[in-house]
mmCIF file of C-alpha atoms in Angstrom:
data_model
loop_
_atom_site.group_PDB
_atom_site.id
_atom_site.type_symbol
_atom_site.label_atom_id
_atom_site.label_comp_id
_atom_site.label_asym_id
_atom_site.label_seq_id
_atom_site.Cartn_x
_atom_site.Cartn_y
_atom_site.Cartn_z
ATOM 1 C CA UNK A 1 0.208 0.303 0.216
ATOM 2 C CA UNK A 2 2.736 2.091 1.105
ATOM 3 C CA UNK A 3 4.586 1.388 -2.591
ATOM 4 C CA UNK A 4 1.649 2.631 -3.967
ATOM 5 C CA UNK A 5 0.600 6.046 -1.628
ATOM 6 C CA UNK A 6 -1.664 4.716 -0.207
ATOM 7 C CA UNK A 7 -1.612 5.200 4.198
ATOM 8 C CA UNK A 8 -3.050 2.280 5.775
ATOM 9 C CA UNK A 9 -5.871 2.892 9.118
ATOM 10 C CA UNK A 10 -6.918 0.242 11.726
ATOM 11 C CA UNK A 11 -9.790 0.242 12.884
ATOM 12 C CA UNK A 12 -9.727 0.310 17.054
ATOM 13 C CA UNK A 13 -12.479 -1.042 19.424
ATOM 14 C CA UNK A 14 -11.302 -0.782 22.789
ATOM 15 C CA UNK A 15 -14.722 0.382 24.754
ATOM 16 C CA UNK A 16 -16.103 -2.909 24.434
ATOM 17 C CA UNK A 17 -15.082 -6.746 23.139
ATOM 18 C CA UNK A 18 -16.834 -9.662 22.067
ATOM 19 C CA UNK A 19 -17.912 -13.278 23.795
ATOM 20 C CA UNK A 20 -14.807 -14.693 23.188
ATOM 21 C CA UNK A 21 -12.338 -12.596 23.829
ATOM 22 C CA UNK A 22 -9.978 -14.603 26.267
ATOM 23 C CA UNK A 23 -9.517 -12.598 29.322
ATOM 24 C CA UNK A 24 -13.951 -12.164 29.212
ATOM 25 C CA UNK A 25 -14.323 -15.573 28.861
ATOM 26 C CA UNK A 26 -11.672 -16.509 32.095
ATOM 27 C CA UNK A 27 -14.198 -14.054 34.280
ATOM 28 C CA UNK A 28 -17.609 -16.258 33.178
ATOM 29 C CA UNK A 29 -15.390 -18.928 33.963
ATOM 30 C CA UNK A 30 -13.394 -17.612 37.552
ATOM 31 C CA UNK A 31 -15.747 -14.805 38.620
ATOM 32 C CA UNK A 32 -13.616 -13.364 40.821
ATOM 33 C CA UNK A 33 -11.273 -15.294 41.382
ATOM 34 C CA UNK A 34 -10.451 -14.375 37.647
ATOM 35 C CA UNK A 35 -6.889 -11.636 37.263
ATOM 36 C CA UNK A 36 -9.443 -10.054 34.375
ATOM 37 C CA UNK A 37 -12.225 -9.628 36.918
ATOM 38 C CA UNK A 38 -11.243 -5.192 37.031
ATOM 39 C CA UNK A 39 -10.849 -5.089 32.887
ATOM 40 C CA UNK A 40 -14.791 -4.930 32.765
ATOM 41 C CA UNK A 41 -17.567 -4.334 35.149
ATOM 42 C CA UNK A 42 -20.223 -7.095 36.133
ATOM 43 C CA UNK A 43 -22.734 -6.011 38.479
ATOM 44 C CA UNK A 44 -23.926 -9.685 39.857
ATOM 45 C CA UNK A 45 -22.202 -12.465 40.882
ATOM 46 C CA UNK A 46 -22.982 -15.033 39.622
ATOM 47 C CA UNK A 47 -24.568 -13.319 36.341
ATOM 48 C CA UNK A 48 -27.995 -14.640 35.901
ATOM 49 C CA UNK A 49 -28.540 -17.026 32.681
ATOM 50 C CA UNK A 50 -30.158 -15.037 30.486
ATOM 51 C CA UNK A 51 -29.574 -13.797 27.322
ATOM 52 C CA UNK A 52 -31.765 -10.748 27.174
ATOM 53 C CA UNK A 53 -29.984 -7.079 26.829
ATOM 54 C CA UNK A 54 -28.013 -5.809 29.854
ATOM 55 C CA UNK A 55 -30.505 -3.143 31.112
ATOM 56 C CA UNK A 56 -30.627 -5.343 33.925
ATOM 57 C CA UNK A 57 -27.462 -3.978 35.276
ATOM 58 C CA UNK A 58 -25.775 -7.776 35.684
ATOM 59 C CA UNK A 59 -23.002 -6.062 33.937
ATOM 60 C CA UNK A 60 -22.126 -3.196 31.950
ATOM 61 C CA UNK A 61 -22.104 -3.520 27.428
ATOM 62 C CA UNK A 62 -22.176 -1.639 24.525
ATOM 63 C CA UNK A 63 -25.861 -0.291 23.876
ATOM 64 C CA UNK A 64 -27.086 -2.677 26.354
ATOM 65 C CA UNK A 65 -25.877 -5.688 24.093
ATOM 66 C CA UNK A 66 -25.165 -8.391 25.529
ATOM 67 C CA UNK A 67 -22.124 -9.784 23.325
ATOM 68 C CA UNK A 68 -20.480 -6.354 23.345
ATOM 69 C CA UNK A 69 -19.018 -6.624 27.824
ATOM 70 C CA UNK A 70 -17.530 -2.996 28.207
ATOM 71 C CA UNK A 71 -14.578 -2.884 29.130
ATOM 72 C CA UNK A 72 -12.994 -0.816 32.184
ATOM 73 C CA UNK A 73 -10.273 1.635 30.233
ATOM 74 C CA UNK A 74 -9.583 3.400 33.591
ATOM 75 C CA UNK A 75 -7.496 -0.230 34.377
ATOM 76 C CA UNK A 76 -3.959 0.356 33.979
ATOM 77 C CA UNK A 77 -3.944 -3.766 32.541
ATOM 78 C CA UNK A 78 -6.603 -2.629 30.406
ATOM 79 C CA UNK A 79 -4.652 0.241 28.990
ATOM 80 C CA UNK A 80 -0.969 -1.794 28.687
ATOM 81 C CA UNK A 81 -2.614 -4.102 26.662
ATOM 82 C CA UNK A 82 -3.929 -2.759 24.220
ATOM 83 C CA UNK A 83 -1.207 0.262 24.383
ATOM 84 C CA UNK A 84 0.558 -3.242 23.794
ATOM 85 C CA UNK A 85 -1.454 -4.125 20.750
ATOM 86 C CA UNK A 86 -1.620 -0.699 18.845
ATOM 87 C CA UNK A 87 2.534 -0.401 18.962
ATOM 88 C CA UNK A 88 2.740 -3.350 17.383
ATOM 89 C CA UNK A 89 0.767 -2.459 14.570
ATOM 90 C CA UNK A 90 2.699 1.001 14.532
ATOM 91 C CA UNK A 91 6.218 0.214 14.944
ATOM 92 C CA UNK A 92 6.341 -3.843 13.560
ATOM 93 C CA UNK A 93 4.167 -2.530 10.138
ATOM 94 C CA UNK A 94 4.366 0.834 10.195
ATOM 95 C CA UNK A 95 0.580 1.333 9.946
ATOM 96 C CA UNK A 96 -0.342 5.499 9.610
ATOM 97 C CA UNK A 97 -3.934 5.960 11.333
ATOM 98 C CA UNK A 98 -6.065 3.937 13.910
ATOM 99 C CA UNK A 99 -9.621 4.655 14.469
ATOM 100 C CA UNK A 100 -11.371 4.534 17.707
ATOM 101 C CA UNK A 101 -14.214 3.199 17.363
ATOM 102 C CA UNK A 102 -16.911 4.688 19.808
ATOM 103 C CA UNK A 103 -14.329 7.426 20.982
ATOM 104 C CA UNK A 104 -16.031 9.318 23.432
ATOM 105 C CA UNK A 105 -16.458 6.105 25.458
ATOM 106 C CA UNK A 106 -13.057 5.224 26.793
ATOM 107 C CA UNK A 107 -11.361 6.911 29.324
ATOM 108 C CA UNK A 108 -9.143 10.146 28.554
ATOM 109 C CA UNK A 109 -6.066 8.269 30.427
ATOM 110 C CA UNK A 110 -6.496 5.722 28.648
ATOM 111 C CA UNK A 111 -6.108 8.050 25.882
ATOM 112 C CA UNK A 112 -3.228 10.127 26.384
ATOM 113 C CA UNK A 113 -1.615 6.652 27.870
ATOM 114 C CA UNK A 114 -1.678 5.384 24.092
ATOM 115 C CA UNK A 115 -1.057 9.036 22.342
ATOM 116 C CA UNK A 116 2.293 9.638 24.670
ATOM 117 C CA UNK A 117 3.485 6.257 23.662
ATOM 118 C CA UNK A 118 2.113 5.410 20.303
ATOM 119 C CA UNK A 119 3.596 9.391 19.296
ATOM 120 C CA UNK A 120 6.971 8.206 20.669
ATOM 121 C CA UNK A 121 7.202 5.161 18.588
ATOM 122 C CA UNK A 122 5.792 7.238 16.062
ATOM 123 C CA UNK A 123 5.258 10.828 15.459
ATOM 124 C CA UNK A 124 3.136 11.155 12.950
ATOM 125 C CA UNK A 125 0.813 8.552 13.623
ATOM 126 C CA UNK A 126 -2.940 10.118 13.180
ATOM 127 C CA UNK A 127 -5.464 9.116 15.814
ATOM 128 C CA UNK A 128 -9.482 9.254 14.654
ATOM 129 C CA UNK A 129 -12.116 9.205 16.909
ATOM 130 C CA UNK A 130 -15.258 8.438 16.202
ATOM 131 C CA UNK A 131 -17.231 10.403 17.960
ATOM 132 C CA UNK A 132 -20.295 12.357 16.590
ATOM 133 C CA UNK A 133 -20.728 15.539 18.732
ATOM 134 C CA UNK A 134 -18.956 18.643 19.422
ATOM 135 C CA UNK A 135 -15.097 16.903 20.366
ATOM 136 C CA UNK A 136 -13.416 19.572 21.896
ATOM 137 C CA UNK A 137 -12.580 18.158 25.131
ATOM 138 C CA UNK A 138 -11.010 15.404 23.524
ATOM 139 C CA UNK A 139 -8.727 18.284 20.699
ATOM 140 C CA UNK A 140 -6.255 19.206 23.246
ATOM 141 C CA UNK A 141 -3.113 17.790 21.488
ATOM 142 C CA UNK A 142 -2.917 14.700 23.719
ATOM 143 C CA UNK A 143 -5.593 12.368 23.020
ATOM 144 C CA UNK A 144 -6.965 12.577 18.882
ATOM 145 C CA UNK A 145 -5.545 14.102 16.349
ATOM 146 C CA UNK A 146 -9.008 14.430 14.486
ATOM 147 C CA UNK A 147 -12.761 13.287 14.855
ATOM 148 C CA UNK A 148 -14.962 12.091 12.330
ATOM 149 C CA UNK A 149 -17.143 15.559 11.992
ATOM 150 C CA UNK A 150 -20.775 14.360 12.352
ATOM 151 C CA UNK A 151 -22.006 18.051 12.447
ATOM 152 C CA UNK A 152 -20.729 18.636 8.554
ATOM 153 C CA UNK A 153 -23.342 15.781 8.005
ATOM 154 C CA UNK A 154 -25.740 16.486 9.742
ATOM 155 C CA UNK A 155 -25.384 19.853 8.322
ATOM 156 C CA UNK A 156 -25.594 18.975 5.100
ATOM 157 C CA UNK A 157 -28.801 16.796 5.660
ATOM 158 C CA UNK A 158 -30.841 19.593 7.259
ATOM 159 C CA UNK A 159 -30.189 21.907 4.653
ATOM 160 C CA UNK A 160 -30.723 19.632 1.111
ATOM 161 C CA UNK A 161 -33.375 17.435 2.550
ATOM 162 C CA UNK A 162 -34.692 19.097 6.428
ATOM 163 C CA UNK A 163 -35.260 22.711 4.345
ATOM 164 C CA UNK A 164 -33.065 24.520 6.148
ATOM 165 C CA UNK A 165 -32.024 28.164 4.248
ATOM 166 C CA UNK A 166 -28.248 28.333 2.997
ATOM 167 C CA UNK A 167 -28.428 31.676 5.487
ATOM 168 C CA UNK A 168 -28.890 28.659 8.119
ATOM 169 C CA UNK A 169 -26.511 25.935 6.496
ATOM 170 C CA UNK A 170 -23.836 29.200 6.467
ATOM 171 C CA UNK A 171 -24.797 29.663 9.996
ATOM 172 C CA UNK A 172 -23.290 25.716 10.649
ATOM 173 C CA UNK A 173 -20.929 25.606 8.938
ATOM 174 C CA UNK A 174 -19.005 28.287 10.313
ATOM 175 C CA UNK A 175 -20.162 26.915 13.590
ATOM 176 C CA UNK A 176 -18.386 23.758 12.540
ATOM 177 C CA UNK A 177 -15.232 25.510 11.633
ATOM 178 C CA UNK A 178 -14.978 28.157 15.482
ATOM 179 C CA UNK A 179 -16.135 24.693 17.182
ATOM 180 C CA UNK A 180 -11.877 23.838 17.330
ATOM 181 C CA UNK A 181 -9.051 25.271 16.570
ATOM 182 C CA UNK A 182 -7.562 26.101 12.697
ATOM 183 C CA UNK A 183 -5.528 23.402 12.987
ATOM 184 C CA UNK A 184 -7.530 20.595 14.131
ATOM 185 C CA UNK A 185 -10.263 21.783 11.681
ATOM 186 C CA UNK A 186 -8.159 21.882 8.719
ATOM 187 C CA UNK A 187 -7.949 17.296 9.470
ATOM 188 C CA UNK A 188 -11.393 17.035 10.651
ATOM 189 C CA UNK A 189 -12.521 13.642 9.002
ATOM 190 C CA UNK A 190 -15.192 14.464 6.374
ATOM 191 C CA UNK A 191 -17.913 11.938 5.193
ATOM 192 C CA UNK A 192 -21.268 11.715 3.064
ATOM 193 C CA UNK A 193 -22.004 8.144 5.250
ATOM 194 C CA UNK A 194 -20.577 5.557 7.283
ATOM 195 C CA UNK A 195 -22.065 1.997 8.483
ATOM 196 C CA UNK A 196 -23.808 3.619 10.899
ATOM 197 C CA UNK A 197 -25.563 5.524 8.370
ATOM 198 C CA UNK A 198 -28.362 5.575 5.599
ATOM 199 C CA UNK A 199 -25.901 5.784 2.833
ATOM 200 C CA UNK A 200 -25.913 8.791 1.091
ATOM 201 C CA UNK A 201 -26.883 8.500 -2.629
ATOM 202 C CA UNK A 202 -29.875 6.526 -0.941
ATOM 203 C CA UNK A 203 -30.938 9.162 2.216
ATOM 204 C CA UNK A 204 -29.842 12.387 -0.698
ATOM 205 C CA UNK A 205 -32.780 10.702 -3.261
ATOM 206 C CA UNK A 206 -31.024 11.708 -6.312
ATOM 207 C CA UNK A 207 -27.450 12.045 -7.593
ATOM 208 C CA UNK A 208 -27.984 15.230 -8.229
ATOM 209 C CA UNK A 209 -28.074 15.560 -4.704
ATOM 210 C CA UNK A 210 -25.462 13.297 -4.304
ATOM 211 C CA UNK A 211 -23.577 15.494 -6.294
ATOM 212 C CA UNK A 212 -23.845 18.442 -4.755
ATOM 213 C CA UNK A 213 -23.534 17.072 -1.828
ATOM 214 C CA UNK A 214 -20.111 15.800 -2.842
ATOM 215 C CA UNK A 215 -18.805 19.071 -4.362
ATOM 216 C CA UNK A 216 -19.452 20.190 -0.313
ATOM 217 C CA UNK A 217 -17.170 17.334 0.629
ATOM 218 C CA UNK A 218 -14.191 18.002 -2.028
ATOM 219 C CA UNK A 219 -13.833 21.923 -1.190
ATOM 220 C CA UNK A 220 -14.477 22.503 2.371
ATOM 221 C CA UNK A 221 -11.488 21.911 4.923
ATOM 222 C CA UNK A 222 -10.724 18.884 6.047
#
């Protein structure tokens, strides 16, 4: 990829894990005696035999889905475990960036550890957070380099599909580019759709609107 001028970004999910993650399996087997007990937020033991969502609070999971137990990213062992995984990809495989899934639901302490450690290996590594709202507190220079700019997509949607005026669109775009310092605005990660949204062409309903939005995407800073 590098020989073709392509940069490589991996998707990192550190807010939660899958049900076959080794430490989670160990907790299910040993309960509080597991060395990984504090890697998670288990509130009832033994766990009741139910496959329903986790709104009952038996353990914390992403979006109350029991197949996605939430990780305790304030735990130092968790932070070091995932730092070592990231360091391997940055150092040994020379990846260029990491996208952090559910980037606002991992701890600031955890992100500062990864940022400092990974930048020491490669100062140019690009750390991108998936955050759907104002992200200023994560963009102070010691956590993410940029975020996925969902307010940008929302502003285009409001103008083209919800009938907002051109003046309101101008206000929305000005707001987006004044939420953060200039150096952040220049590297905001813009898009017209993601795997978490309706696809752009379907949402726009016509190629004409789609191409107009594409012009916005390719001519605005970021």
